[in-house]
Tab-separated table of C-alpha atoms in Angstrom:
chain	number	residue	atom	x	y	z
A	1	MET	CA	19.891	0.500	26.861
A	2	ASN	CA	20.564	-2.883	25.270
A	3	VAL	CA	19.447	-4.353	21.935
A	4	LYS	CA	16.473	-6.202	23.407
A	5	GLU	CA	15.205	-3.059	25.148
A	6	ALA	CA	15.639	-0.980	21.990
A	7	GLN	CA	13.709	-3.520	19.929
A	8	LYS	CA	10.879	-3.493	22.469
A	9	ILE	CA	10.708	0.310	22.294
A	10	ALA	CA	10.478	0.137	18.495
A	11	GLU	CA	7.760	-2.541	18.601
A	12	ASP	CA	5.702	-0.606	21.136
A	13	PHE	CA	6.057	2.608	19.147
A	14	SER	CA	4.766	0.966	15.972
A	15	GLN	CA	1.503	0.134	17.775
A	16	LYS	CA	0.748	3.741	18.781
A	17	SER	CA	-1.650	5.677	16.556
A	18	ALA	CA	-0.935	9.030	18.224
A	19	PRO	CA	2.492	8.915	19.876
A	20	SER	CA	3.607	11.775	22.105
A	21	LYS	CA	6.743	13.867	21.588
A	22	ASP	CA	8.396	11.881	24.381
A	23	ASP	CA	7.452	8.615	22.618
A	24	GLU	CA	9.023	9.906	19.412
A	25	PHE	CA	12.237	10.973	21.154
A	26	ILE	CA	12.678	7.613	22.895
A	27	PHE	CA	11.919	5.792	19.623
A	28	THR	CA	14.545	7.705	17.633
A	29	GLU	CA	17.140	7.119	20.361
A	30	ALA	CA	16.361	3.394	20.318
A	31	MET	CA	16.557	3.155	16.525
A	32	GLN	CA	19.845	5.031	16.356
A	33	PHE	CA	21.208	2.640	18.988
A	34	LEU	CA	20.047	-0.400	16.967
A	35	ILE	CA	21.557	0.964	13.756
A	36	GLU	CA	24.878	1.599	15.475
A	37	LYS	CA	24.959	-1.853	17.068
A	38	LYS	CA	23.430	-4.006	14.324
A	39	ASN	CA	23.888	-2.055	11.060
A	40	ARG	CA	20.676	-3.576	9.665
A	41	PRO	CA	19.143	-1.864	6.604
A	42	ARG	CA	15.595	-2.601	7.769
A	43	ASP	CA	16.226	-0.536	10.914
A	44	MET	CA	17.595	2.266	8.736
A	45	MET	CA	14.441	2.134	6.600
A	46	PHE	CA	12.207	2.154	9.678
A	47	LEU	CA	13.872	5.270	11.061
A	48	GLY	CA	14.044	6.883	7.622
A	49	GLY	CA	10.323	6.217	7.176
A	50	PHE	CA	9.581	7.858	10.502
A	51	TYR	CA	11.469	10.984	9.485
A	52	TYR	CA	9.760	10.971	6.064
A	53	GLU	CA	6.332	10.914	7.731
A	54	LYS	CA	7.418	13.783	9.993
A	55	LYS	CA	8.553	15.619	6.830
A	56	LYS	CA	12.139	15.757	8.073
A	57	PHE	CA	13.338	14.783	4.642
A	58	ASP	CA	17.056	15.470	5.090
A	59	LEU	CA	17.143	12.865	7.859
A	60	ALA	CA	14.997	10.469	5.821
A	61	LEU	CA	17.460	10.787	2.934
A	62	LYS	CA	20.382	10.055	5.272
A	63	TYR	CA	18.954	6.719	6.435
A	64	TYR	CA	17.621	5.687	3.016
A	65	GLU	CA	21.090	6.238	1.535
A	66	MET	CA	22.612	4.182	4.366
A	67	ALA	CA	20.284	1.306	3.491
A	68	ALA	CA	20.942	1.709	-0.253
A	69	ALA	CA	24.676	1.473	0.441
A	70	LEU	CA	23.914	-2.026	1.748
A	71	ASP	CA	21.965	-2.734	-1.493
A	72	PHE	CA	18.587	-2.930	0.256
A	73	ASP	CA	15.910	-2.879	-2.441
A	74	GLU	CA	13.253	-0.882	-0.582
A	75	ALA	CA	15.685	2.002	-0.211
A	76	TYR	CA	15.786	2.585	-3.965
A	77	GLU	CA	12.023	3.120	-4.129
A	78	CYS	CA	12.177	5.622	-1.255
A	79	LEU	CA	15.094	7.465	-2.814
A	80	GLY	CA	13.065	7.647	-6.004
A	81	TYR	CA	10.310	9.444	-4.095
A	82	ILE	CA	12.800	11.828	-2.465
A	83	TRP	CA	14.116	12.979	-5.846
A	84	TYR	CA	10.806	12.783	-7.757
A	85	TYR	CA	9.102	15.207	-5.381
A	86	GLY	CA	12.209	17.205	-4.493
A	87	ARG	CA	11.654	16.524	-0.815
A	88	THR	CA	14.988	17.999	0.230
A	89	GLY	CA	14.517	21.120	-1.907
A	90	GLU	CA	15.729	19.901	-5.292
A	91	LYS	CA	13.977	17.689	-7.831
A	92	ASP	CA	16.146	15.314	-9.836
A	93	TYR	CA	14.022	13.364	-12.297
A	94	LYS	CA	17.061	11.564	-13.711
A	95	LYS	CA	17.864	10.062	-10.312
A	96	ALA	CA	14.194	9.310	-9.682
A	97	PHE	CA	13.818	7.531	-13.016
A	98	GLU	CA	16.975	5.495	-12.454
A	99	TYR	CA	15.910	4.408	-8.957
A	100	PHE	CA	12.354	3.561	-10.020
A	101	SER	CA	13.523	1.768	-13.163
A	102	LYS	CA	15.983	-0.321	-11.138
A	103	MET	CA	13.094	-1.571	-9.015
A	104	MET	CA	10.658	-1.870	-11.926
A	105	ALA	CA	13.103	-4.297	-13.542
A	106	LYS	CA	12.746	-6.454	-10.415
A	107	GLY	CA	8.967	-6.449	-10.686
A	108	HIS	CA	8.340	-3.869	-7.966
A	109	LEU	CA	4.772	-2.611	-8.447
A	110	VAL	CA	5.089	0.798	-6.778
A	111	ALA	CA	8.185	1.678	-8.778
A	112	THR	CA	6.378	0.530	-11.914
A	113	TYR	CA	3.464	2.938	-11.573
A	114	LYS	CA	5.901	5.738	-10.731
A	115	VAL	CA	7.764	5.041	-13.984
A	116	ALA	CA	4.364	5.234	-15.680
A	117	ASP	CA	3.766	8.630	-14.046
A	118	MET	CA	7.052	9.868	-15.452
A	119	TYR	CA	5.956	8.903	-18.957
A	120	LYS	CA	2.604	10.595	-18.364
A	121	ASN	CA	4.204	13.844	-17.237
A	122	GLY	CA	7.286	13.791	-19.440
A	123	TYR	CA	9.658	13.850	-16.476
A	124	TYR	CA	13.195	13.019	-17.684
A	125	VAL	CA	11.677	10.832	-20.445
A	126	GLU	CA	9.673	11.959	-23.465
A	127	LYS	CA	5.974	12.284	-22.667
A	128	ASP	CA	4.127	9.158	-23.806
A	129	LEU	CA	0.486	8.771	-22.721
A	130	ASN	CA	0.133	5.455	-24.536
A	131	LYS	CA	3.083	4.081	-22.575
A	132	TYR	CA	1.485	5.382	-19.359
A	133	ARG	CA	-1.809	3.662	-20.134
A	134	GLU	CA	-0.065	0.460	-21.162
A	135	ILE	CA	1.841	0.229	-17.875
A	136	ILE	CA	-1.179	1.011	-15.684
A	137	GLU	CA	-3.347	-1.510	-17.564
A	138	SER	CA	-0.636	-4.135	-17.076
A	139	LEU	CA	-0.645	-3.543	-13.313
A	140	TYR	CA	-4.387	-4.056	-12.843
A	141	PRO	CA	-4.388	-7.893	-12.931
A	142	LYS	CA	-1.425	-7.923	-10.543
A	143	VAL	CA	-3.199	-5.928	-7.815
A	144	LYS	CA	-6.932	-6.536	-8.327
A	145	ASN	CA	-7.083	-9.331	-5.736
A	146	SER	CA	-4.728	-7.725	-3.235
A	147	LYS	CA	-5.180	-8.631	0.432
A	148	TYR	CA	-2.028	-7.153	1.987
A	149	LEU	CA	-2.601	-3.449	2.690
A	150	GLY	CA	0.904	-2.532	1.583
A	151	GLU	CA	0.101	-3.535	-1.995
A	152	PRO	CA	-0.633	-0.585	-4.297
A	153	LEU	CA	-4.258	-1.384	-5.161
A	154	PRO	CA	-5.560	2.174	-4.480
A	155	GLU	CA	-2.707	3.780	-6.414
A	156	VAL	CA	-3.302	1.594	-9.474
A	157	PHE	CA	-7.118	1.639	-9.251
A	158	THR	CA	-7.334	5.434	-9.008
A	159	ARG	CA	-5.051	5.866	-12.013
A	160	LEU	CA	-7.048	3.324	-13.981
A	161	ALA	CA	-10.314	4.999	-12.890
A	162	ARG	CA	-9.131	8.287	-14.379
A	163	ILE	CA	-8.300	6.477	-17.602
A	164	ARG	CA	-11.778	4.897	-17.628
A	165	THR	CA	-13.358	8.309	-16.960
A	166	GLU	CA	-11.480	9.837	-19.894
A	167	ASP	CA	-12.746	6.967	-22.075
A	168	GLY	CA	-16.356	7.538	-20.989
A	169	GLN	CA	-16.545	4.309	-18.959
A	170	THR	CA	-18.044	6.028	-15.920
A	171	GLU	CA	-19.597	2.999	-14.230
A	172	GLU	CA	-16.336	1.082	-14.346
A	173	ALA	CA	-14.476	4.124	-13.000
A	174	ILE	CA	-16.906	4.400	-10.056
A	175	LYS	CA	-16.406	0.728	-9.176
A	176	LEU	CA	-12.638	1.213	-9.185
A	177	TYR	CA	-12.865	4.310	-6.972
A	178	LEU	CA	-15.155	2.613	-4.451
A	179	LYS	CA	-12.907	-0.440	-4.198
A	180	ALA	CA	-9.863	1.794	-3.777
A	181	LYS	CA	-11.666	3.845	-1.113
A	182	ASP	CA	-12.443	0.791	1.015
A	183	PHE	CA	-8.892	-0.540	0.708
A	184	GLN	CA	-7.350	2.839	1.481
A	185	ALA	CA	-9.570	3.325	4.547
A	186	GLN	CA	-8.305	0.036	5.960
A	187	ARG	CA	-4.711	1.046	5.250
A	188	LEU	CA	-5.170	4.396	7.007
A	189	SER	CA	-6.580	2.691	10.089
A	190	TYR	CA	-3.083	1.328	10.743
A	191	ASN	CA	-1.038	4.352	9.720
A	192	ALA	CA	-2.323	7.798	8.696
A	193	PHE	CA	0.715	8.552	6.526
A	194	PHE	CA	0.328	11.931	4.812
A	195	GLY	CA	0.853	10.424	1.365
A	196	ASP	CA	-1.978	7.950	1.919
A	197	LEU	CA	-4.239	10.708	3.227
A	198	ASN	CA	-3.520	12.649	0.033
A	199	ILE	CA	-4.532	9.626	-2.036
A	200	MET	CA	-7.838	9.410	-0.177
A	201	GLU	CA	-8.488	13.142	-0.578
A	202	TRP	CA	-7.843	13.058	-4.335
A	203	LEU	CA	-9.853	9.845	-4.670
A	204	ILE	CA	-12.924	11.359	-2.982
A	205	ASP	CA	-12.669	14.562	-5.015
A	206	ASP	CA	-12.478	12.599	-8.269
A	207	LEU	CA	-15.221	10.144	-7.268
A	208	TYR	CA	-17.805	12.844	-6.598
A	209	LYS	CA	-17.122	14.522	-9.907
A	210	ILE	CA	-18.756	11.525	-11.591
A	211	TYR	CA	-20.867	9.977	-8.804
A	212	PRO	CA	-23.865	11.725	-7.173
A	213	PHE	CA	-23.282	12.436	-3.491
A	214	ASP	CA	-26.013	11.069	-1.204
A	215	LYS	CA	-26.377	13.429	1.762
A	216	ASP	CA	-28.575	10.874	3.513
A	217	CYS	CA	-26.009	8.083	3.359
A	218	PHE	CA	-22.326	8.856	3.746
A	219	ASP	CA	-19.360	7.735	5.828
A	220	PHE	CA	-16.247	9.048	7.533
A	221	TYR	CA	-14.085	9.533	4.458
A	222	ASP	CA	-16.927	11.189	2.545
A	223	LEU	CA	-16.259	14.063	4.938
A	224	TYR	CA	-13.451	15.032	2.561
A	225	HIS	CA	-16.227	16.051	0.156
A	226	LEU	CA	-18.427	17.836	2.688
A	227	LEU	CA	-15.715	19.722	4.570
A	228	LYS	CA	-14.737	21.712	1.492
A	229	SER	CA	-17.772	23.934	2.170
A	230	PRO	CA	-19.608	25.287	5.232
A	231	CYS	CA	-21.624	22.551	6.931
A	232	LYS	CA	-22.594	21.026	10.265
A	233	ILE	CA	-22.398	17.275	10.797
A	234	THR	CA	-23.080	14.922	13.671
A	235	PHE	CA	-22.103	11.282	13.963
A	236	ARG	CA	-21.962	8.662	16.683
A	237	TYR	CA	-19.324	6.670	18.489
A	238	ASN	CA	-20.664	4.135	20.978
A	239	ASP	CA	-23.377	6.153	22.761
A	240	ARG	CA	-21.783	9.553	22.148
A	241	ILE	CA	-22.901	12.149	19.638
A	242	LEU	CA	-19.926	13.917	18.052
A	243	HIS	CA	-20.084	17.349	16.428
A	244	LEU	CA	-18.208	18.551	13.371
A	245	GLU	CA	-18.443	21.881	11.585
A	246	ALA	CA	-16.784	23.592	8.620
A	247	VAL	CA	-16.739	27.382	8.491
A	248	THR	CA	-15.525	29.558	5.629
A	249	GLU	CA	-13.788	32.848	6.345
A	250	ASP	CA	-11.455	34.911	4.151
A	251	ASP	CA	-11.559	32.338	1.339
A	252	SER	CA	-10.393	29.489	3.595
A	253	THR	CA	-12.397	26.792	5.347
A	254	ALA	CA	-11.662	25.893	8.968
A	255	VAL	CA	-12.933	22.719	10.634
A	256	CYS	CA	-14.067	22.376	14.248
A	257	PHE	CA	-14.340	18.929	15.833
A	258	GLU	CA	-15.594	18.693	19.397
A	259	GLY	CA	-14.404	22.221	20.170
A	260	LYS	CA	-10.949	21.918	18.580
A	261	TRP	CA	-10.161	23.864	15.411
A	262	PHE	CA	-8.182	22.699	12.384
A	263	ARG	CA	-6.979	24.606	9.343
A	264	GLY	CA	-9.094	22.788	6.812
A	265	ARG	CA	-10.026	19.216	6.005
A	266	ARG	CA	-6.439	18.103	5.406
A	267	GLU	CA	-5.304	19.053	8.907
A	268	PHE	CA	-8.493	17.567	10.389
A	269	PHE	CA	-7.868	14.139	8.873
A	270	ALA	CA	-4.174	14.252	9.755
A	271	ASN	CA	-4.492	15.336	13.379
A	272	ALA	CA	-7.987	14.901	14.833
A	273	VAL	CA	-8.110	12.545	17.809
A	274	LEU	CA	-10.738	11.140	20.138
A	275	ASP	CA	-9.802	9.647	23.501
A	276	GLY	CA	-6.138	9.770	22.513
A	277	GLU	CA	-6.635	7.854	19.242
A	278	ARG	CA	-6.593	9.229	15.712
A	279	LEU	CA	-10.007	9.287	14.091
A	280	THR	CA	-8.546	7.487	11.082
A	281	SER	CA	-7.744	4.473	13.285
A	282	MET	CA	-11.353	4.393	14.544
A	283	TYR	CA	-13.222	5.113	11.284
A	284	SER	CA	-15.102	1.805	11.194
A	285	GLU	CA	-16.572	2.457	14.647
A	286	PHE	CA	-18.305	5.695	13.626
A	287	TYR	CA	-21.916	5.583	12.420
A	288	GLY	CA	-25.081	7.634	12.076
A	289	PHE	CA	-23.567	10.430	10.003
A	290	THR	CA	-26.080	13.266	9.610
A	291	LEU	CA	-25.802	16.501	7.693
A	292	GLU	CA	-27.545	19.165	9.736
A	293	GLY	CA	-29.889	21.698	8.129
């Protein structure tokens, strides 16, 4: 393998929505080769991100720390997440706050709302809900016209929507949720990262606490709402009719899509595929959603 071949493997891998185990093995070999030969922090972050998505957090930490040692800004945000959530088995809010604050001082929007979360929850710092609100409100004008899907519009909008809901501004909260939903759906079409799927799940749950669900007009991500309870749904892709069912047994709800079973809605959205492609990457091509019975 040479550098050019390794780079081609990495580029091809990034275009796959449902890579095989063999694809993943070849990709990791190529990235390790590139890191050894080039020592580039962006390659370290790419491989660390892969391991983070696979929930192999010890390996993610290894490559994020390698990139941080080269003073690569994005690494500090990722290290903040590692320690905030205790991904390797131990939470360290002091480290998380220091990493996020370092990036917040540079104007990094993701780190800024995570600092806000720490004030909201009283993690390492004294709990301060006014400070939380102040920070989230300050982020709104910076993200409201976002076009690039990596910008944290859904993260800021959902936080602000909860603030608006608490203040009794329900209509404004609904608008924020719906805008965040559309943006997040587009983001997930490129990469169904588990953190982004969680955002969509929480968003839908919160939205339908304040917004009436219309069983005669719903879309792919509204299935998060329906699949919490027993139901049968059909929808269309090209000329095909697809079948989806949720069944409750022993206080848990299983989901069946086209004969394949999943342990609940979360696993369905993370793993369901059609013709070798994740459903999340095809969401805009589905139509004719019908709730049976």
